[in-house]
Amino acid sequence: MKLDILVFGSHPDDAELGAGATIAKEVAAGKKVGIIDLTRGELGTRGTAEIRDAEATEAAKILGVSLRENLEFADGFFVNDRDHQLAIIRILRKYRPEIVLCNAVEDRHIDHAKGSKLVSDACFLSGLVKIDTKFEGDDNWQDPWRPKQVYHYIQWKNLKPDFVVDVSGYIEKKIEAIHAYSSQFYDPASKEPQTPISSKNFTDSVEYRARDLGRLIGTDHAEGFTVERPVAVASLYHLI
């Protein structure tokens, strides 16, 4: 299966929190979108890896993505080295996305910036013809593939976006997908320990950040992204 967009997250729920409405909008437009979770979030204070597996599956159904897979890297301890890069290169060459979305370049959780750089480096290396890879269970050598663009969504920190996507009409789908992770977010009846993302303030911030970014561009809601290199457009009118 060739994908149009492949979204990477260091943990289950990263993709939804950072780009859930954009994902839902692109799926509604007929684009084939996949999500790759680098870890199972097994070090999370609340819930378990098994619970988060089930939650991620449910969130994927809500967003309507074509696939969701987990590379099962070690939560908190994965590194940007050859083995981890090759695992991502195999995924990139298998699904050949035009666009990759990945974690914030800077954030509160150390895995977010690590995951961001790891995926970005793998996207470059995936285009090199002298790196040979085979996907598990396939005897054929993979062809090189480099996505046209790598964009980074915004997470805990209020980074300044390089561009924003109008997601008016899709914020409800994003919130629904986030609520699929019932073990992680605000629940007044929960007996689990409190975390920075389990407060009502955090859950509310997902909507009011989108509303604020939308305000800046004259729409109801928007999601922001940062870029690694200038984005080319054929006409000034493509920026409207």
Coordinates of N, CA, C and O in Angstrom, one line a residue, residues 61-223:
K61 N -9.5 4.0 14.3 CA -10.8 3.8 13.7 C -11.5 5.1 13.6 O -12.2 5.4 12.6
I62 N -11.5 5.9 14.7 CA -12.2 7.2 14.7 C -11.7 8.1 13.6 O -12.4 8.8 12.9
L63 N -10.3 8.2 13.5 CA -9.7 9.1 12.5 C -9.9 8.5 11.0 O -9.8 9.3 10.1
G64 N -10.1 7.2 10.9 CA -10.3 6.6 9.6 C -9.0 6.4 8.8 O -9.0 6.3 7.6
V65 N -7.9 6.2 9.5 CA -6.6 6.0 8.8 C -6.5 4.7 8.2 O -7.2 3.7 8.6
S66 N -5.6 4.5 7.2 CA -5.5 3.3 6.5 C -4.8 2.2 7.2 O -5.0 1.0 7.0
L67 N -3.9 2.6 8.1 CA -3.2 1.6 8.9 C -2.6 2.3 10.2 O -2.4 3.5 10.2
R68 N -2.3 1.5 11.2 CA -1.6 2.0 12.4 C -0.7 0.8 12.8 O -1.2 -0.3 13.0
E69 N 0.6 1.1 13.0 CA 1.5 0.1 13.4 C 2.4 0.6 14.6 O 2.5 1.9 14.7
N70 N 3.0 -0.3 15.3 CA 3.9 0.1 16.5 C 5.2 -0.6 16.3 O 5.3 -1.8 16.1
L71 N 6.3 0.2 16.3 CA 7.6 -0.3 16.2 C 8.2 -0.9 17.5 O 9.2 -1.5 17.4
E72 N 7.5 -0.7 18.6 CA 7.9 -1.2 19.9 C 9.3 -0.9 20.3 O 10.0 -1.7 20.8
F73 N 9.7 0.4 20.0 CA 11.0 0.9 20.5 C 10.8 1.0 22.0 O 9.7 1.1 22.5
A74 N 11.9 1.1 22.8 CA 11.8 1.2 24.2 C 11.4 2.6 24.6 O 12.2 3.6 24.4
D75 N 10.3 2.8 25.3 CA 9.8 4.0 25.7 C 10.8 4.7 26.7 O 11.3 4.1 27.6
G76 N 11.2 5.9 26.4 CA 12.1 6.6 27.2 C 13.6 6.4 26.9 O 14.5 7.2 27.2
F77 N 13.9 5.2 26.3 CA 15.3 4.8 26.1 C 15.7 4.6 24.6 O 16.8 4.2 24.4
F78 N 14.8 4.7 23.7 CA 15.2 4.6 22.3 C 16.2 5.7 21.9 O 16.2 6.8 22.5
V79 N 17.0 5.4 21.0 CA 18.1 6.3 20.6 C 18.1 6.5 19.1 O 17.5 5.7 18.3
N80 N 18.8 7.5 18.6 CA 18.9 7.8 17.2 C 20.2 7.1 16.7 O 21.2 7.8 16.6
D81 N 20.1 5.8 16.4 CA 21.2 5.1 16.0 C 20.9 4.3 14.7 O 19.7 4.4 14.2
R82 N 21.8 3.5 14.2 CA 21.7 2.8 13.0 C 20.5 1.9 13.0 O 19.7 1.9 12.0
D83 N 20.4 1.1 14.0 CA 19.3 0.1 14.1 C 17.9 0.7 14.1 O 17.0 0.3 13.4
H84 N 17.7 1.8 14.9 CA 16.5 2.5 14.9 C 16.2 3.2 13.6 O 15.0 3.2 13.1
Q85 N 17.2 3.8 13.0 CA 17.0 4.5 11.7 C 16.6 3.5 10.6 O 15.7 3.7 9.8
L86 N 17.2 2.3 10.6 CA 16.9 1.3 9.6 C 15.5 0.8 9.8 O 14.8 0.5 8.8
A87 N 15.0 0.6 11.0 CA 13.6 0.2 11.2 C 12.7 1.2 10.6 O 11.6 0.8 10.0
I88 N 12.9 2.5 10.7 CA 12.1 3.5 10.1 C 12.2 3.5 8.6 O 11.3 3.7 7.9
I89 N 13.5 3.4 8.1 CA 13.7 3.4 6.7 C 12.9 2.3 6.0 O 12.3 2.5 5.0
R90 N 12.9 1.1 6.7 CA 12.1 0.0 6.1 C 10.6 0.4 6.0 O 9.9 0.0 5.0
I91 N 10.1 1.1 7.0 CA 8.7 1.5 7.0 C 8.5 2.5 5.8 O 7.5 2.5 5.1
L92 N 9.4 3.5 5.7 CA 9.3 4.5 4.7 C 9.3 3.9 3.3 O 8.5 4.3 2.4
R93 N 10.2 3.0 3.1 CA 10.3 2.4 1.8 C 9.1 1.4 1.5 O 8.8 1.2 0.3
K94 N 8.5 0.9 2.5 CA 7.4 0.1 2.3 C 6.1 0.9 1.9 O 5.4 0.5 0.9
Y95 N 5.9 2.0 2.6 CA 4.7 2.7 2.4 C 4.8 4.0 1.5 O 3.9 4.6 1.0
R96 N 6.1 4.4 1.2 CA 6.4 5.5 0.3 C 5.5 6.7 0.4 O 4.9 7.2 -0.6
P97 N 5.5 7.3 1.6 CA 4.6 8.5 1.8 C 5.2 9.7 1.0 O 6.4 9.9 1.0
E98 N 4.3 10.6 0.6 CA 4.8 11.9 0.0 C 5.1 12.8 1.1 O 6.1 13.6 1.0
I99 N 4.4 12.8 2.2 CA 4.6 13.7 3.3 C 4.7 12.9 4.6 O 4.0 11.9 4.8
V100 N 5.6 13.3 5.4 CA 5.8 12.7 6.8 C 5.5 13.8 7.8 O 6.0 14.9 7.7
L101 N 4.7 13.5 8.8 CA 4.5 14.3 10.0 C 5.1 13.6 11.2 O 5.0 12.4 11.3
C102 N 5.8 14.4 12.0 CA 6.4 13.8 13.2 C 6.5 14.7 14.3 O 6.0 15.9 14.3
N103 N 7.0 14.2 15.4 CA 7.0 15.0 16.7 C 7.6 16.4 16.6 O 8.3 16.7 15.7
A104 N 7.3 17.1 17.7 CA 7.8 18.5 17.8 C 9.3 18.5 18.0 O 9.9 17.6 18.6
V105 N 10.0 19.5 17.4 CA 11.4 19.5 17.4 C 12.0 19.8 18.8 O 13.1 19.6 19.1
E106 N 11.1 20.4 19.7 CA 11.5 20.7 21.1 C 10.2 20.5 21.9 O 9.1 21.0 21.5
D107 N 10.4 19.9 23.1 CA 9.2 19.7 23.9 C 9.6 19.3 25.3 O 10.7 19.0 25.6
R108 N 8.5 19.2 26.2 CA 8.7 18.8 27.6 C 9.2 17.4 27.7 O 10.2 17.1 28.5
H109 N 8.6 16.4 27.0 CA 9.0 15.0 27.1 C 10.2 14.7 26.2 O 10.3 15.1 25.0
I110 N 11.3 14.1 26.8 CA 12.5 13.9 26.0 C 12.3 13.0 24.8 O 13.1 13.2 23.8
D111 N 11.3 12.1 24.8 CA 11.1 11.3 23.6 C 10.6 12.0 22.4 O 10.7 11.6 21.3
H112 N 10.0 13.2 22.6 CA 9.4 13.9 21.5 C 10.5 14.5 20.6 O 10.5 14.3 19.4
A113 N 11.4 15.2 21.2 CA 12.5 15.7 20.3 C 13.4 14.6 19.8 O 13.9 14.7 18.6
K114 N 13.6 13.5 20.6 CA 14.4 12.4 20.1 C 13.7 11.8 18.9 O 14.3 11.4 17.9
G115 N 12.4 11.5 19.0 CA 11.6 10.9 17.9 C 11.6 11.8 16.7 O 11.7 11.3 15.6
S116 N 11.5 13.1 16.9 CA 11.5 14.1 15.8 C 12.8 14.0 15.0 O 12.7 13.9 13.8
K117 N 13.9 14.0 15.7 CA 15.2 13.9 15.0 C 15.4 12.6 14.3 O 16.0 12.5 13.2
L118 N 15.0 11.5 15.0 CA 15.2 10.1 14.5 C 14.4 10.0 13.2 O 15.0 9.5 12.2
V119 N 13.2 10.4 13.2 CA 12.4 10.2 12.0 C 12.9 11.1 10.9 O 13.0 10.7 9.7
S120 N 13.3 12.3 11.2 CA 13.8 13.2 10.2 C 15.1 12.7 9.6 O 15.3 12.7 8.3
D121 N 16.0 12.2 10.4 CA 17.3 11.6 9.8 C 17.0 10.4 9.0 O 17.6 10.2 7.9
A122 N 16.0 9.5 9.4 CA 15.7 8.3 8.6 C 15.1 8.7 7.3 O 15.3 8.0 6.3
C123 N 14.3 9.8 7.3 CA 13.7 10.2 6.0 C 14.8 10.6 5.0 O 14.7 10.3 3.8
F124 N 15.8 11.2 5.4 CA 16.9 11.6 4.5 C 17.7 10.3 4.1 O 17.9 10.0 2.9
L125 N 18.0 9.5 5.1 CA 18.8 8.3 4.8 C 18.0 7.3 3.9 O 18.6 6.6 3.0
S126 N 16.7 7.3 4.0 CA 15.9 6.4 3.2 C 16.0 6.6 1.7 O 15.7 5.8 0.9
G127 N 16.5 7.8 1.3 CA 16.6 8.1 -0.1 C 18.0 7.8 -0.7 O 18.2 7.9 -1.9
L128 N 18.9 7.2 0.1 CA 20.2 6.9 -0.3 C 20.2 5.5 -0.9 O 19.8 4.5 -0.3
V129 N 20.8 5.4 -2.1 CA 20.7 4.1 -2.9 C 21.6 3.1 -2.3 O 21.4 1.9 -2.6
K130 N 22.6 3.4 -1.6 CA 23.6 2.5 -1.1 C 23.2 1.9 0.3 O 24.0 1.2 0.9
I131 N 22.1 2.3 0.8 CA 21.6 1.6 2.0 C 20.6 0.6 1.6 O 19.5 0.8 1.0
D132 N 20.9 -0.7 1.8 CA 20.1 -1.8 1.4 C 19.2 -2.3 2.5 O 19.7 -2.5 3.7
T133 N 17.9 -2.5 2.2 CA 17.0 -2.9 3.2 C 16.0 -3.9 2.6 O 15.7 -3.9 1.4
K134 N 15.6 -4.8 3.5 CA 14.5 -5.7 3.1 C 13.5 -5.6 4.3 O 13.8 -5.5 5.4
F135 N 12.2 -5.7 3.9 CA 11.2 -5.7 5.0 C 11.0 -7.1 5.5 O 11.1 -8.1 4.7
E136 N 10.7 -7.2 6.8 CA 10.5 -8.5 7.4 C 9.5 -9.4 6.6 O 8.4 -8.9 6.4
G137 N 9.8 -10.6 6.3 CA 8.9 -11.5 5.5 C 8.9 -11.3 4.0 O 8.2 -12.0 3.3
D138 N 9.8 -10.4 3.5 CA 9.9 -10.1 2.1 C 11.3 -10.3 1.7 O 12.2 -9.7 2.2
D139 N 11.5 -11.2 0.7 CA 12.9 -11.4 0.2 C 13.4 -10.4 -0.8 O 14.6 -10.4 -1.2
N140 N 12.6 -9.5 -1.2 CA 12.9 -8.5 -2.2 C 13.6 -7.3 -1.6 O 13.2 -6.8 -0.5
W141 N 14.6 -6.8 -2.2 CA 15.3 -5.6 -1.7 C 14.4 -4.4 -2.0 O 13.7 -4.3 -3.0
Q142 N 14.3 -3.4 -1.0 CA 13.5 -2.3 -1.2 C 14.2 -1.2 -2.0 O 15.4 -1.0 -2.0
D143 N 13.3 -0.5 -2.7 CA 13.8 0.7 -3.5 C 14.0 1.9 -2.6 O 13.2 2.0 -1.6
P144 N 15.0 2.8 -2.8 CA 15.1 4.0 -2.0 C 13.8 4.8 -2.1 O 13.1 4.8 -3.1
W145 N 13.5 5.5 -1.0 CA 12.4 6.4 -1.1 C 12.6 7.6 -0.1 O 13.0 7.3 1.1
R146 N 12.4 8.8 -0.5 CA 12.5 9.9 0.4 C 11.3 10.8 0.3 O 10.9 11.2 -0.8
P147 N 10.6 11.0 1.4 CA 9.4 11.9 1.3 C 9.7 13.3 0.8 O 10.8 13.8 1.0
K148 N 8.7 13.9 0.2 CA 8.9 15.2 -0.4 C 9.1 16.3 0.7 O 9.8 17.2 0.6
Q149 N 8.3 16.1 1.8 CA 8.4 17.0 2.9 C 8.3 16.3 4.2 O 7.6 15.3 4.4
V150 N 9.0 16.8 5.2 CA 8.8 16.4 6.6 C 8.4 17.6 7.4 O 9.0 18.7 7.5
Y151 N 7.2 17.5 8.0 CA 6.7 18.6 8.9 C 6.5 18.1 10.3 O 6.3 16.9 10.6
H152 N 6.7 19.0 11.2 CA 6.7 18.7 12.7 C 5.5 19.3 13.3 O 5.3 20.5 13.2
Y153 N 4.6 18.5 13.9 CA 3.5 19.1 14.7 C 4.0 19.7 16.0 O 5.1 19.5 16.4
I154 N 3.1 20.4 16.6 CA 3.4 21.1 17.9 C 2.7 20.4 19.0 O 1.6 20.0 18.9
Q155 N 3.4 20.2 20.2 CA 2.9 19.4 21.3 C 2.8 20.3 22.5 O 2.0 21.2 22.6
W156 N 3.5 20.0 23.6 CA 3.3 20.7 24.9 C 3.7 22.2 24.8 O 3.0 23.0 25.2
K157 N 4.9 22.4 24.3 CA 5.4 23.8 24.2 C 4.7 24.6 23.1 O 4.4 24.0 22.0
N158 N 4.4 25.8 23.3 CA 3.8 26.7 22.3 C 4.9 27.2 21.3 O 5.2 28.4 21.3
L159 N 5.3 26.3 20.5 CA 6.3 26.7 19.5 C 5.6 27.6 18.4 O 4.4 27.4 18.1
K160 N 6.3 28.4 17.8 CA 5.8 29.3 16.7 C 5.7 28.5 15.5 O 6.7 28.0 14.9
P161 N 4.5 28.3 14.9 CA 4.3 27.5 13.7 C 4.9 28.2 12.5 O 4.8 29.5 12.4
D162 N 5.4 27.5 11.5 CA 5.8 28.1 10.2 C 4.6 28.1 9.3 O 4.6 29.0 8.4
F163 N 3.7 27.3 9.5 CA 2.4 27.4 8.8 C 1.3 26.7 9.6 O 1.6 25.9 10.5
V164 N 0.1 27.0 9.3 CA -1.0 26.4 10.0 C -2.0 25.9 9.0 O -2.1 26.4 7.9
V165 N -2.7 24.8 9.4 CA -3.7 24.2 8.5 C -5.1 24.5 9.1 O -5.4 24.3 10.3
D166 N -6.0 25.0 8.3 CA -7.4 25.3 8.7 C -8.1 23.9 8.9 O -8.2 23.2 7.9
V167 N -8.4 23.6 10.1 CA -9.1 22.4 10.4 C -10.5 22.6 10.9 O -11.1 21.7 11.6
S168 N -11.1 23.7 10.5 CA -12.5 24.0 10.9 C -13.4 22.8 10.4 O -13.3 22.4 9.3
G169 N -14.2 22.3 11.4 CA -15.1 21.2 11.0 C -14.5 19.9 11.4 O -15.2 18.8 11.3
Y170 N -13.2 19.8 11.8 CA -12.6 18.5 12.1 C -12.1 18.5 13.6 O -11.5 17.4 14.0
I171 N -12.2 19.6 14.3 CA -11.7 19.5 15.7 C -12.5 18.5 16.5 O -12.0 17.9 17.5
E172 N -13.8 18.3 16.2 CA -14.6 17.4 17.0 C -14.1 16.0 16.8 O -14.0 15.2 17.8
K173 N -13.7 15.6 15.6 CA -13.1 14.3 15.3 C -11.8 14.1 16.1 O -11.5 13.1 16.6
K174 N -11.0 15.2 16.1 CA -9.7 15.1 16.9 C -10.0 14.9 18.4 O -9.4 14.0 19.0
I175 N -10.9 15.6 19.0 CA -11.2 15.5 20.4 C -11.8 14.1 20.6 O -11.4 13.4 21.7
E176 N -12.6 13.5 19.7 CA -13.1 12.2 19.9 C -12.0 11.2 19.9 O -12.0 10.2 20.7
A177 N -11.0 11.3 19.0 CA -9.9 10.4 19.0 C -9.0 10.5 20.2 O -8.6 9.5 20.8
I178 N -8.9 11.7 20.7 CA -8.1 11.9 22.0 C -8.8 11.2 23.1 O -8.2 10.6 24.0
H179 N -10.1 11.3 23.2 CA -10.9 10.7 24.3 C -10.9 9.2 24.2 O -11.2 8.6 25.2
A180 N -10.4 8.6 23.1 CA -10.3 7.2 23.0 C -9.2 6.7 24.0 O -9.2 5.6 24.5
Y181 N -8.3 7.6 24.4 CA -7.2 7.3 25.3 C -7.7 7.7 26.8 O -7.2 8.5 27.4
S182 N -8.7 7.0 27.2 CA -9.4 7.3 28.5 C -8.5 7.1 29.6 O -8.7 7.7 30.7
S183 N -7.4 6.2 29.5 CA -6.5 6.0 30.6 C -5.6 7.2 30.8 O -5.0 7.3 31.9
Q184 N -5.4 8.0 29.8 CA -4.4 9.1 29.9 C -4.9 10.5 30.3 O -4.2 11.2 30.9
F185 N -6.2 10.8 29.9 CA -6.6 12.1 30.0 C -7.7 12.3 31.1 O -8.0 11.4 31.8
Y186 N -8.2 13.5 31.2 CA -9.0 13.9 32.3 C -10.2 13.0 32.5 O -11.0 12.8 31.6
D187 N -10.3 12.5 33.8 CA -11.5 11.7 34.2 C -11.6 12.0 35.7 O -10.8 11.5 36.5
P188 N -12.6 12.7 36.1 CA -12.8 13.0 37.5 C -13.0 11.8 38.4 O -12.8 11.9 39.6
A189 N -13.4 10.7 37.8 CA -13.6 9.5 38.5 C -12.4 8.6 38.6 O -12.4 7.6 39.4
S190 N -11.4 8.9 37.9 CA -10.2 8.1 37.9 C -9.4 8.1 39.2 O -9.3 9.2 39.9
K191 N -8.9 7.0 39.6 CA -8.1 6.9 40.8 C -6.6 6.8 40.5 O -5.8 6.6 41.4
E192 N -6.3 7.0 39.2 CA -4.9 6.9 38.8 C -4.2 8.2 39.3 O -4.8 9.2 39.5
P193 N -2.8 8.1 39.4 CA -2.1 9.3 39.8 C -2.3 10.5 38.7 O -2.5 10.2 37.6
Q194 N -2.2 11.7 39.2 CA -2.3 12.8 38.3 C -1.0 13.0 37.5 O 0.1 12.8 38.1
T195 N -1.1 13.5 36.3 CA 0.0 13.8 35.5 C -0.2 15.1 34.8 O -1.4 15.6 34.8
P196 N 0.8 15.7 34.1 CA 0.6 17.0 33.4 C -0.5 16.9 32.4 O -1.1 18.0 32.1
I197 N -0.7 15.7 31.8 CA -1.7 15.7 30.7 C -3.1 15.1 31.2 O -4.0 15.0 30.4
S198 N -3.2 14.8 32.5 CA -4.5 14.3 32.9 C -5.4 15.3 33.5 O -6.5 15.0 34.0
S199 N -5.0 16.6 33.5 CA -5.8 17.7 34.1 C -6.9 18.1 33.0 O -6.7 18.0 31.8
K200 N -7.9 18.7 33.5 CA -8.9 19.3 32.7 C -8.4 20.4 31.9 O -8.7 20.7 30.7
N201 N -7.5 21.2 32.5 CA -6.8 22.3 31.8 C -6.1 21.8 30.5 O -6.2 22.5 29.5
F202 N -5.4 20.7 30.6 CA -4.7 20.2 29.5 C -5.7 19.8 28.4 O -5.5 20.1 27.2
T203 N -6.7 19.0 28.7 CA -7.7 18.6 27.7 C -8.4 19.8 27.1 O -8.5 19.9 25.9
D204 N -8.7 20.8 27.9 CA -9.3 22.0 27.3 C -8.3 22.8 26.4 O -8.7 23.4 25.4
S205 N -7.0 22.7 26.7 CA -6.0 23.4 26.0 C -5.9 22.9 24.5 O -5.6 23.7 23.6
V206 N -6.3 21.7 24.3 CA -6.2 21.1 22.9 C -7.2 21.9 22.1 O -6.9 22.3 20.9
E207 N -8.4 22.2 22.6 CA -9.4 22.9 21.8 C -9.0 24.4 21.7 O -9.1 25.0 20.7
Y208 N -8.6 25.0 22.9 CA -8.4 26.4 22.8 C -7.2 26.8 22.1 O -7.1 27.9 21.5
R209 N -6.2 25.9 22.0 CA -5.0 26.2 21.1 C -5.4 26.2 19.7 O -5.1 27.1 18.9
A210 N -6.2 25.2 19.3 CA -6.7 25.1 17.9 C -7.6 26.3 17.6 O -7.6 26.9 16.5
R211 N -8.4 26.8 18.6 CA -9.3 27.9 18.3 C -8.4 29.2 18.2 O -8.7 30.1 17.4
D212 N -7.4 29.3 19.0 CA -6.5 30.5 18.9 C -5.8 30.6 17.6 O -5.7 31.6 17.0
L213 N -5.2 29.4 17.2 CA -4.5 29.4 15.9 C -5.5 29.7 14.8 O -5.2 30.4 13.8
G214 N -6.8 29.2 14.9 CA -7.8 29.6 13.9 C -8.1 31.0 13.9 O -8.3 31.7 12.8
R215 N -8.1 31.6 15.1 CA -8.4 33.1 15.2 C -7.4 33.9 14.4 O -7.7 34.9 13.7
L216 N -6.1 33.4 14.4 CA -5.0 34.2 13.8 C -5.2 34.1 12.3 O -4.6 35.0 11.6
I217 N -5.8 33.1 11.7 CA -6.0 33.1 10.3 C -7.4 33.3 9.8 O -7.8 33.1 8.7
G218 N -8.3 33.7 10.8 CA -9.7 34.0 10.4 C -10.6 32.8 10.2 O -11.6 32.9 9.5
T219 N -10.3 31.7 10.9 CA -11.1 30.5 10.8 C -11.5 30.0 12.2 O -11.0 30.6 13.2
D220 N -12.3 29.0 12.3 CA -12.7 28.5 13.7 C -11.5 27.8 14.4 O -11.3 28.0 15.6
H221 N -10.8 26.9 13.7 CA -9.8 26.1 14.3 C -8.6 25.9 13.3 O -8.8 25.8 12.1
A222 N -7.4 25.7 13.8 CA -6.3 25.4 13.0 C -5.2 24.6 13.8 O -5.3 24.6 15.1
E223 N -4.4 23.9 13.1 CA -3.2 23.2 13.7 C -2.0 23.7 13.1 O -1.9 24.0 11.9

